[in-house]
Every structure is written in C-alpha cells, then in structure tokens.
PDB file of C-alpha atoms in Angstrom:
ATOM      1  CA  UNK G1398     -26.131  18.523 -26.139  1.00 44.00           C
ATOM      2  CA  UNK G1399     -24.771  22.020 -26.064  1.00 46.00           C
ATOM      3  CA  UNK G1400     -24.311  23.872 -29.386  1.00 44.00           C
ATOM      4  CA  UNK G1401     -21.786  26.534 -30.001  1.00 46.00           C
ATOM      5  CA  UNK G1402     -22.462  30.053 -31.181  1.00 43.00           C
ATOM      6  CA  UNK G1403     -22.132  33.474 -29.875  1.00 42.00           C
ATOM      7  CA  UNK G1404     -25.701  34.054 -29.249  1.00 38.00           C
ATOM      8  CA  UNK G1405     -26.523  30.641 -27.491  1.00 43.00           C
ATOM      9  CA  UNK G1406     -25.962  29.448 -24.030  1.00 45.00           C
ATOM     10  CA  UNK G1407     -23.460  26.973 -25.686  1.00 43.00           C
ATOM     11  CA  UNK G1408     -21.194  29.760 -26.903  1.00 45.00           C
ATOM     12  CA  UNK G1409     -17.396  29.103 -26.887  1.00 43.00           C
ATOM     13  CA  UNK G1410     -15.567  30.347 -23.734  1.00 42.00           C
ATOM     14  CA  UNK G1411     -13.306  33.263 -23.911  1.00 48.00           C
ATOM     15  CA  UNK G1412     -10.305  31.022 -24.609  1.00 48.00           C
ATOM     16  CA  UNK G1413     -12.382  29.155 -27.207  1.00 54.00           C
ATOM     17  CA  UNK G1414     -11.300  25.792 -25.829  1.00 75.00           C
ATOM     18  CA  UNK G1415     -14.582  24.340 -24.228  1.00 84.00           C
ATOM     19  CA  UNK G1416     -18.361  24.486 -24.509  1.00 88.00           C
ATOM     20  CA  UNK G1417     -20.412  26.649 -22.219  1.00 91.00           C
ATOM     21  CA  UNK G1418     -23.046  24.388 -20.790  1.00 93.00           C
ATOM     22  CA  UNK G1419     -25.357  23.914 -17.834  1.00 93.00           C
ATOM     23  CA  UNK G1420     -24.805  21.215 -15.158  1.00 92.00           C
ATOM     24  CA  UNK G1421     -26.841  18.507 -16.722  1.00 92.00           C
ATOM     25  CA  UNK G1422     -24.896  18.890 -20.036  1.00 93.00           C
ATOM     26  CA  UNK G1423     -21.575  18.920 -18.182  1.00 92.00           C
ATOM     27  CA  UNK G1424     -22.582  15.756 -16.411  1.00 93.00           C
ATOM     28  CA  UNK G1425     -23.272  14.082 -19.795  1.00 93.00           C
ATOM     29  CA  UNK G1426     -19.808  15.376 -21.311  1.00 91.00           C
ATOM     30  CA  UNK G1427     -17.679  14.033 -18.575  1.00 89.00           C
ATOM     31  CA  UNK G1428     -19.659  11.044 -17.743  1.00 90.00           C
ATOM     32  CA  UNK G1429     -20.943  11.659 -14.230  1.00 90.00           C
ATOM     33  CA  UNK G1430     -24.348  12.278 -12.466  1.00 92.00           C
ATOM     34  CA  UNK G1431     -25.872  15.749 -11.998  1.00 92.00           C
ATOM     35  CA  UNK G1432     -25.397  15.520  -8.200  1.00 92.00           C
ATOM     36  CA  UNK G1433     -21.650  14.903  -8.815  1.00 91.00           C
ATOM     37  CA  UNK G1434     -21.509  18.114 -10.685  1.00 92.00           C
ATOM     38  CA  UNK G1435     -23.116  19.921  -7.731  1.00 92.00           C
ATOM     39  CA  UNK G1436     -20.510  18.333  -5.503  1.00 92.00           C
ATOM     40  CA  UNK G1437     -17.642  19.199  -7.712  1.00 92.00           C
ATOM     41  CA  UNK G1438     -18.970  22.752  -7.701  1.00 92.00           C
ATOM     42  CA  UNK G1439     -18.831  22.912  -3.922  1.00 92.00           C
ATOM     43  CA  UNK G1440     -15.257  21.437  -4.096  1.00 90.00           C
ATOM     44  CA  UNK G1441     -14.170  24.367  -6.234  1.00 91.00           C
ATOM     45  CA  UNK G1442     -14.768  23.485  -9.831  1.00 93.00           C
ATOM     46  CA  UNK G1443     -14.768  26.592 -11.828  1.00 93.00           C
ATOM     47  CA  UNK G1444     -18.069  28.177 -12.985  1.00 92.00           C
ATOM     48  CA  UNK G1445     -18.224  30.235 -16.150  1.00 90.00           C
ATOM     49  CA  UNK G1446     -21.081  32.420 -14.943  1.00 91.00           C
ATOM     50  CA  UNK G1447     -24.547  32.172 -13.292  1.00 88.00           C
ATOM     51  CA  UNK G1448     -26.699  33.286 -16.342  1.00 88.00           C
ATOM     52  CA  UNK G1449     -28.290  29.898 -16.751  1.00 86.00           C
ATOM     53  CA  UNK G1450     -32.054  29.273 -16.158  1.00 85.00           C
ATOM     54  CA  UNK G1451     -33.044  30.672 -12.759  1.00 86.00           C
ATOM     55  CA  UNK G1452     -29.471  32.029 -12.285  1.00 86.00           C
ATOM     56  CA  UNK G1453     -27.986  28.617 -12.246  1.00 89.00           C
ATOM     57  CA  UNK G1454     -24.289  28.190 -12.960  1.00 92.00           C
ATOM     58  CA  UNK G1455     -22.909  27.629 -16.392  1.00 93.00           C
ATOM     59  CA  UNK G1456     -19.673  25.832 -16.948  1.00 93.00           C
ATOM     60  CA  UNK G1457     -16.868  25.924 -19.491  1.00 93.00           C
ATOM     61  CA  UNK G1458     -16.455  22.226 -20.279  1.00 91.00           C
ATOM     62  CA  UNK G1459     -12.680  22.510 -20.998  1.00 92.00           C
ATOM     63  CA  UNK G1460     -12.006  24.319 -17.796  1.00 92.00           C
ATOM     64  CA  UNK G1461     -13.973  21.849 -15.714  1.00 93.00           C
ATOM     65  CA  UNK G1462     -12.301  18.933 -17.509  1.00 91.00           C
ATOM     66  CA  UNK G1463      -8.912  20.434 -16.540  1.00 92.00           C
ATOM     67  CA  UNK G1464     -10.004  20.982 -12.986  1.00 92.00           C
ATOM     68  CA  UNK G1465     -11.284  17.380 -12.810  1.00 90.00           C
ATOM     69  CA  UNK G1466      -8.102  15.960 -14.327  1.00 90.00           C
ATOM     70  CA  UNK G1467      -5.832  17.827 -12.010  1.00 89.00           C
ATOM     71  CA  UNK G1468      -7.922  16.808  -8.999  1.00 87.00           C
ATOM     72  CA  UNK G1469      -7.657  13.019  -9.959  1.00 86.00           C
ATOM     73  CA  UNK G1470      -3.995  13.467 -10.554  1.00 85.00           C
ATOM     74  CA  UNK G1471      -3.505  14.907  -7.099  1.00 83.00           C
ATOM     75  CA  UNK G1472      -5.559  12.076  -5.501  1.00 80.00           C
ATOM     76  CA  UNK G1473      -3.480   9.571  -7.339  1.00 79.00           C
ATOM     77  CA  UNK G1474      -0.315  11.140  -6.181  1.00 78.00           C
ATOM     78  CA  UNK G1475      -1.539  11.191  -2.745  1.00 72.00           C
ATOM     79  CA  UNK G1476      -0.661  14.822  -2.320  1.00 58.00           C
ATOM     80  CA  UNK G1477      -3.972  15.845  -0.876  1.00 52.00           C
ATOM     81  CA  UNK G1478      -3.657  17.674   2.430  1.00 53.00           C
ATOM     82  CA  UNK G1479      -5.426  16.094   5.547  1.00 47.00           C
ATOM     83  CA  UNK G1480      -7.775  19.091   5.400  1.00 52.00           C
ATOM     84  CA  UNK G1481      -9.135  18.051   2.004  1.00 59.00           C
ATOM     85  CA  UNK G1482     -10.015  14.701   3.220  1.00 65.00           C
ATOM     86  CA  UNK G1483     -13.772  14.255   3.944  1.00 74.00           C
ATOM     87  CA  UNK G1484     -14.686  13.236   7.478  1.00 79.00           C
ATOM     88  CA  UNK G1485     -15.677   9.764   6.434  1.00 77.00           C
ATOM     89  CA  UNK G1486     -12.449   9.045   4.799  1.00 78.00           C
ATOM     90  CA  UNK G1487     -10.576  10.313   8.022  1.00 82.00           C
ATOM     91  CA  UNK G1488     -12.786   7.844  10.081  1.00 83.00           C
ATOM     92  CA  UNK G1489     -12.237   5.002   7.689  1.00 83.00           C
ATOM     93  CA  UNK G1490      -8.441   5.524   7.866  1.00 84.00           C
ATOM     94  CA  UNK G1491      -8.554   5.688  11.735  1.00 85.00           C
ATOM     95  CA  UNK G1492     -10.622   2.621  12.067  1.00 88.00           C
ATOM     96  CA  UNK G1493      -8.211   0.715   9.694  1.00 87.00           C
ATOM     97  CA  UNK G1494      -5.214   1.838  11.593  1.00 88.00           C
ATOM     98  CA  UNK G1495      -6.811   0.582  14.857  1.00 89.00           C
ATOM     99  CA  UNK G1496      -7.624  -2.723  13.283  1.00 90.00           C
ATOM    100  CA  UNK G1497      -4.004  -3.229  12.037  1.00 87.00           C
ATOM    101  CA  UNK G1498      -2.657  -2.399  15.482  1.00 86.00           C
ATOM    102  CA  UNK G1499      -5.096  -4.903  17.124  1.00 86.00           C
ATOM    103  CA  UNK G1500      -4.074  -7.641  14.628  1.00 85.00           C
ATOM    104  CA  UNK G1501      -0.430  -7.218  15.244  1.00 81.00           C
ATOM    105  CA  UNK G1502      -0.905  -7.171  19.086  1.00 80.00           C
ATOM    106  CA  UNK G1503      -2.978 -10.379  18.667  1.00 82.00           C
ATOM    107  CA  UNK G1504      -0.458 -12.109  16.490  1.00 77.00           C
ATOM    108  CA  UNK G1505       2.387 -11.278  19.082  1.00 72.00           C
ATOM    109  CA  UNK G1506       0.239 -12.540  21.862  1.00 74.00           C
ATOM    110  CA  UNK G1507      -0.536 -15.790  19.931  1.00 73.00           C
ATOM    111  CA  UNK G1508       3.114 -16.086  19.178  1.00 69.00           C
ATOM    112  CA  UNK G1509       2.604 -16.374  15.572  1.00 63.00           C
ATOM    113  CA  UNK G1510       5.894 -14.630  15.102  1.00 61.00           C
ATOM    114  CA  UNK G1511       8.641 -16.990  15.861  1.00 63.00           C
ATOM    115  CA  UNK G1512      11.875 -16.271  17.861  1.00 66.00           C
ATOM    116  CA  UNK G1513      14.049 -15.077  15.170  1.00 69.00           C
ATOM    117  CA  UNK G1514      17.185 -15.984  17.265  1.00 74.00           C
ATOM    118  CA  UNK G1515      16.041 -19.637  17.792  1.00 76.00           C
ATOM    119  CA  UNK G1516      15.086 -19.979  14.058  1.00 76.00           C
ATOM    120  CA  UNK G1517      18.630 -18.767  12.989  1.00 81.00           C
ATOM    121  CA  UNK G1518      20.258 -21.130  15.402  1.00 82.00           C
ATOM    122  CA  UNK G1519      18.306 -24.137  14.227  1.00 81.00           C
ATOM    123  CA  UNK G1520      19.092 -23.150  10.605  1.00 82.00           C
ATOM    124  CA  UNK G1521      22.817 -22.793  11.530  1.00 84.00           C
ATOM    125  CA  UNK G1522      22.826 -26.351  12.890  1.00 82.00           C
ATOM    126  CA  UNK G1523      21.054 -27.683   9.849  1.00 81.00           C
ATOM    127  CA  UNK G1524      23.574 -26.033   7.477  1.00 83.00           C
ATOM    128  CA  UNK G1525      26.498 -27.185   9.523  1.00 85.00           C
ATOM    129  CA  UNK G1526      25.259 -30.659   9.144  1.00 82.00           C
ATOM    130  CA  UNK G1527      24.922 -30.230   5.465  1.00 82.00           C
ATOM    131  CA  UNK G1528      28.341 -28.656   5.088  1.00 83.00           C
ATOM    132  CA  UNK G1529      30.004 -31.357   7.057  1.00 84.00           C
ATOM    133  CA  UNK G1530      28.352 -34.013   4.787  1.00 82.00           C
ATOM    134  CA  UNK G1531      29.558 -32.090   1.575  1.00 83.00           C
ATOM    135  CA  UNK G1532      33.040 -31.900   3.036  1.00 84.00           C
ATOM    136  CA  UNK G1533      33.104 -35.727   3.625  1.00 81.00           C
ATOM    137  CA  UNK G1534      31.744 -36.466   0.064  1.00 81.00           C
ATOM    138  CA  UNK G1535      35.298 -36.639  -1.538  1.00 83.00           C
ATOM    139  CA  UNK G1536      36.566 -39.030   1.293  1.00 82.00           C
ATOM    140  CA  UNK G1537      33.550 -41.206   0.317  1.00 79.00           C
ATOM    141  CA  UNK G1538      34.411 -40.944  -3.283  1.00 79.00           C
ATOM    142  CA  UNK G1539      38.090 -41.838  -2.548  1.00 81.00           C
ATOM    143  CA  UNK G1540      36.973 -45.114  -0.804  1.00 83.00           C
ATOM    144  CA  UNK G1541      35.221 -45.987  -4.152  1.00 82.00           C
ATOM    145  CA  UNK G1542      38.494 -45.592  -6.276  1.00 82.00           C
ATOM    146  CA  UNK G1543      38.703 -49.248  -7.624  1.00 85.00           C
ATOM    147  CA  UNK G1544      34.932 -49.830  -7.938  1.00 86.00           C
ATOM    148  CA  UNK G1545      32.985 -50.077 -11.172  1.00 88.00           C
ATOM    149  CA  UNK G1546      31.559 -46.708 -12.448  1.00 86.00           C
ATOM    150  CA  UNK G1547      27.896 -47.823 -11.981  1.00 89.00           C
ATOM    151  CA  UNK G1548      28.621 -48.755  -8.239  1.00 89.00           C
ATOM    152  CA  UNK G1549      30.398 -45.413  -7.697  1.00 87.00           C
ATOM    153  CA  UNK G1550      27.561 -43.397  -9.285  1.00 87.00           C
ATOM    154  CA  UNK G1551      24.993 -45.363  -7.187  1.00 89.00           C
ATOM    155  CA  UNK G1552      26.916 -44.789  -4.065  1.00 87.00           C
ATOM    156  CA  UNK G1553      27.488 -41.119  -4.570  1.00 86.00           C
ATOM    157  CA  UNK G1554      23.882 -40.641  -5.431  1.00 87.00           C
ATOM    158  CA  UNK G1555      22.672 -42.393  -2.237  1.00 88.00           C
ATOM    159  CA  UNK G1556      24.980 -39.975  -0.261  1.00 85.00           C
ATOM    160  CA  UNK G1557      23.625 -36.830  -1.910  1.00 86.00           C
ATOM    161  CA  UNK G1558      20.044 -38.007  -1.470  1.00 85.00           C
ATOM    162  CA  UNK G1559      20.751 -38.649   2.233  1.00 84.00           C
ATOM    163  CA  UNK G1560      22.028 -35.136   2.555  1.00 82.00           C
ATOM    164  CA  UNK G1561      19.026 -33.760   0.824  1.00 83.00           C
ATOM    165  CA  UNK G1562      16.666 -35.693   3.051  1.00 82.00           C
ATOM    166  CA  UNK G1563      18.406 -34.223   6.096  1.00 78.00           C
ATOM    167  CA  UNK G1564      17.744 -30.699   4.678  1.00 77.00           C
ATOM    168  CA  UNK G1565      14.162 -31.725   3.862  1.00 77.00           C
ATOM    169  CA  UNK G1566      13.577 -33.022   7.398  1.00 74.00           C
ATOM    170  CA  UNK G1567      14.669 -29.558   8.831  1.00 71.00           C
ATOM    171  CA  UNK G1568      12.207 -28.063  11.350  1.00 70.00           C
ATOM    172  CA  UNK G1569      12.187 -25.547  13.983  1.00 64.00           C
ATOM    173  CA  UNK G1570      11.826 -27.041  17.372  1.00 59.00           C
ATOM    174  CA  UNK G1571       9.740 -25.330  19.805  1.00 53.00           C
ATOM    175  CA  UNK G1572      11.629 -25.141  23.210  1.00 50.00           C
ATOM    176  CA  UNK G1573       8.509 -24.898  25.465  1.00 49.00           C
ATOM    177  CA  UNK G1574       6.699 -27.677  23.683  1.00 46.00           C
ATOM    178  CA  UNK G1575       3.743 -25.539  22.697  1.00 45.00           C
ATOM    179  CA  UNK G1576       2.824 -25.114  18.973  1.00 43.00           C
TER     180      UNK G1576
END
C-alpha cells in the first residue's frame, strides 16, 4: 500500500486530500482491477503526473475517487450523452428496441389485446344487470314483511348470492367465435 511522505512516491497531493499512488495501488484502493484503471484513465480519470516507474502515470487517490463517484452518479441519473455510450451499449439498446417492437406487432396480430370497446360494452351490460338486481332488492324485502326473521335473512342472503354469481359468471364473449 502506498505510504505518505514528501520524498516518497506516495506523497500527499497538493491539496493534501489523497494518496499519490500507481495504477495497481489505486486499483486496490477503489476495489477494481488494474485493467479497469487503464480503462478509466482512457475515459478521462485524472492523472497526478507521469513520474512513476518507466514514466507510468501516478494518481491522486482522492481526485480519482471523486471522478469515479461523479461518473457513477451521472450514469445513475441517466444524464450521459449518446456520444459517451460505447458502441456495444448502443447496439444492445437498438436490438432491445427492435425486439420490443416485434413483440408488440406479434401481439397485435395474434389479437392478444382485446377490443376495448367490446369489453366496455359487455362490462356495461353486466353492471346494468347487477344494478337492476340491487334496485329490486328492497321490493323483495317488502314481500317478506310478515315473515320470521330467519326466513327473511335466508331469502335476502340467497338473493345477494344470486347477484354475486351473476357477477362472477361475467365473461367477455368473442363475436367472431375465435379465442
């Protein structure tokens, strides 16, 4: 691990916030592979200087972590420009869009999406039937006026269950006979 000190390659940066280190040490600090550090450097991660072994880049760990964090935030917000996307990501998104378009076209051809107007019409009929039954319920109760409470309760319960069964039997009928 890098050490700090003015005469060591791990000296503090000018701001004193991070450790000056080589690519391998930076990879260990932020928990990525060494090739990822190279990829980040090509993508614009800041270099402290090029005074490492064989003139390799040295990094200020704090500046690099800030750059990495900002990059991840930008990705999470989805604010990256199309120019920043790599070609593989662009191809992947294009293929995904094509697949979704084909799935929708196929679903329409297979008529998986029902005729909304027909569904609403059938639902309207079912609701009208239930409404009529509910309106008739007090008349049914009036006919039971001089009956025993147990009989009245049983008769009203039967009427409510009949209405609920009508509602449960509701189906959308297909006009052309296909499924």
